[in-house]
């Protein structure tokens, strides 16, 4: 969900109850342009990958549950993995899949993430506030 000015990196703290105007000039800054490009990338990925909007959600266990969100979307034989580090700390973590499997994927979107497969799981190095979205091959 993108909320009031986030797409242009507006730094005002908007309220759903107030009427504070969006600072559209923020979109002309380097940060604003980068945010717009990222939002466009997210929208394109959502349109291209039907599994992201129509798939079943399978929550995945990981060994950093207080800091990391991990889940699969599954639809029509496709699987897309999403992992997000919600903390400011870099960490190494293990993702456990519901069935023992080797994970081979194509990265759809990543920032500050490196992955390697392990026995029945996936090991990730994930920087603080960074993420990985990958599609199983």
CSV table of C-alpha atoms in Angstrom, one decimal, residues 15-75:
chain,number,residue,atom,x,y,z
A,15,UNK,CA,-3.1,11.8,8.6
A,16,UNK,CA,-6.0,9.9,7.2
A,17,UNK,CA,-8.2,12.3,9.1
A,18,UNK,CA,-6.5,15.6,8.1
A,19,UNK,CA,-6.1,17.5,4.9
A,20,UNK,CA,-2.4,18.2,4.6
A,21,UNK,CA,-1.3,18.8,0.9
A,22,UNK,CA,1.3,16.5,-0.6
A,23,UNK,CA,4.6,18.2,-1.4
A,24,UNK,CA,4.8,17.1,-5.1
A,25,UNK,CA,8.1,19.0,-5.4
A,26,UNK,CA,9.7,16.2,-3.5
A,27,UNK,CA,9.3,14.1,-6.6
A,28,UNK,CA,12.0,16.2,-8.3
A,29,UNK,CA,14.7,15.4,-5.7
A,30,UNK,CA,17.0,12.4,-6.2
A,31,UNK,CA,15.2,10.6,-3.3
A,32,UNK,CA,11.8,11.4,-4.9
A,33,UNK,CA,12.9,10.1,-8.3
A,34,UNK,CA,14.4,7.0,-6.8
A,35,UNK,CA,11.1,6.4,-4.9
A,36,UNK,CA,9.0,6.9,-8.0
A,37,UNK,CA,11.2,4.4,-10.0
A,38,UNK,CA,10.9,1.9,-7.1
A,39,UNK,CA,7.1,2.3,-7.1
A,40,UNK,CA,6.9,1.8,-10.8
A,41,UNK,CA,9.0,-1.3,-10.5
A,42,UNK,CA,6.7,-2.7,-7.8
A,43,UNK,CA,3.6,-2.0,-10.0
A,44,UNK,CA,5.2,-3.6,-13.0
A,45,UNK,CA,6.1,-6.7,-11.0
A,46,UNK,CA,2.6,-6.9,-9.6
A,47,UNK,CA,1.1,-6.8,-13.1
A,48,UNK,CA,3.6,-9.3,-14.5
A,49,UNK,CA,3.3,-11.9,-11.7
A,50,UNK,CA,-0.3,-13.0,-11.3
A,51,UNK,CA,0.8,-15.1,-8.3
A,52,UNK,CA,1.4,-12.0,-6.3
A,53,UNK,CA,-2.3,-11.0,-6.4
A,54,UNK,CA,-4.1,-14.3,-6.8
A,55,UNK,CA,-1.9,-16.9,-5.0
A,56,UNK,CA,-2.4,-18.5,-1.7
A,57,UNK,CA,-0.2,-17.2,1.1
A,58,UNK,CA,2.0,-19.7,3.0
A,59,UNK,CA,3.8,-18.1,6.0
A,60,UNK,CA,7.3,-19.5,6.3
A,61,UNK,CA,9.2,-20.1,9.5
A,62,UNK,CA,12.6,-18.4,9.8
A,63,UNK,CA,15.2,-18.3,12.7
A,64,UNK,CA,14.7,-14.5,13.2
A,65,UNK,CA,10.9,-14.3,13.7
A,66,UNK,CA,11.0,-11.1,15.7
A,67,UNK,CA,12.8,-9.2,12.9
A,68,UNK,CA,12.0,-11.0,9.6
A,69,UNK,CA,8.8,-11.6,7.7
A,70,UNK,CA,8.9,-14.5,5.2
A,71,UNK,CA,6.2,-16.0,3.1
A,72,UNK,CA,5.4,-17.7,-0.2
A,73,UNK,CA,2.6,-16.9,-2.7
A,74,UNK,CA,1.5,-20.0,-4.6
A,75,UNK,CA,-0.7,-20.1,-7.7
